[in-house]
């Protein structure tokens, strides 16, 4: 065994999922849900975004707990929190910081902006001009700021949550398609149900509940590395690639209606995002392997802001979610099989080395058949460390 294989094995064992990790994540979500009533999907997706090292774009009306959710997570994880209200007169230095001349000492001091925090809420990001949006999105991608020739890294973990108000169109600067692609998720935050709103009234009475700290930054980084080592079978990776390819060439799959609705499909960043988020979701739900349900559940949140609709779609009142549903109905899921694939896929012209999933992990193939027992499967090309989801 080579030293590289030894290092890979050591890394996988170091970041192996344990029951204490599962308990920590469950306790973290419990503490958040003590404060946030309802919005279970929002609460889970924020944690998934953190573990996948992605950023989140929220679209919802005011007052549906977007800000409170981020503040509560900052408390639970023990990180710093900043909120920036984006306005038309905001300039990039208000966000990233600047150098200030101290006349008494005759020298410059660096004043870091609010973007340097573990959790940043960019409230109504579409109200700021394009140069401010670009400054923030550059920080999201590069994870550092440069002021006066000096580079300052972002603290780890680093999560940006940007909000948009869907009911206002005046005085806004919509995010360009290329900048929206930097967000891992776009979450639609709706009003609470009647029962949930009644519970909000009772719970937020004289003494609103406060969350307790459960994690720390170091533990969160370790859990991010654990999520990057969650097992993803190559059949699921192939399914994700086929879904993304279907958004680019829908006519080849007989989806001529979708071909008329889409101007541009999703980029490879969407493929990476779905796989990374699926790993994180599996970890949140206490598994060290990804199942098809994880992938299918996350695809709409990863794709809805990346698909560029045509004028025909706008005329037909077809939204991105309808297009995604049509694609998922067309692209078949891999079938669960009791036997490993006879021929492993090739990567760069060579078959990957054989590697079995851990006990209890499923094997998938394109053929039918239920999974009757844990079966050895071929190694997937996506397994291993994925240290960073690009922006």
PDB file of C-alpha atoms in Angstrom, residues 293-303:
ATOM      1  CA  UNK A 293     -34.162  10.430  -1.606  1.00  0.00           C
ATOM      2  CA  UNK A 294     -31.443  12.824  -0.399  1.00  0.00           C
ATOM      3  CA  UNK A 295     -30.517  13.745  -3.961  1.00  0.00           C
ATOM      4  CA  UNK A 296     -34.074  14.154  -5.256  1.00  0.00           C
ATOM      5  CA  UNK A 297     -35.093  16.241  -2.252  1.00  0.00           C
ATOM      6  CA  UNK A 298     -32.241  18.722  -2.738  1.00  0.00           C
ATOM      7  CA  UNK A 299     -32.275  19.122  -6.527  1.00  0.00           C
ATOM      8  CA  UNK A 300     -35.023  21.819  -6.625  1.00  0.00           C
ATOM      9  CA  UNK A 301     -33.258  23.959  -4.002  1.00  0.00           C
ATOM     10  CA  UNK A 302     -29.940  23.725  -5.868  1.00  0.00           C
ATOM     11  CA  UNK A 303     -31.348  24.321  -9.364  1.00  0.00           C
TER      12      UNK A 303
END
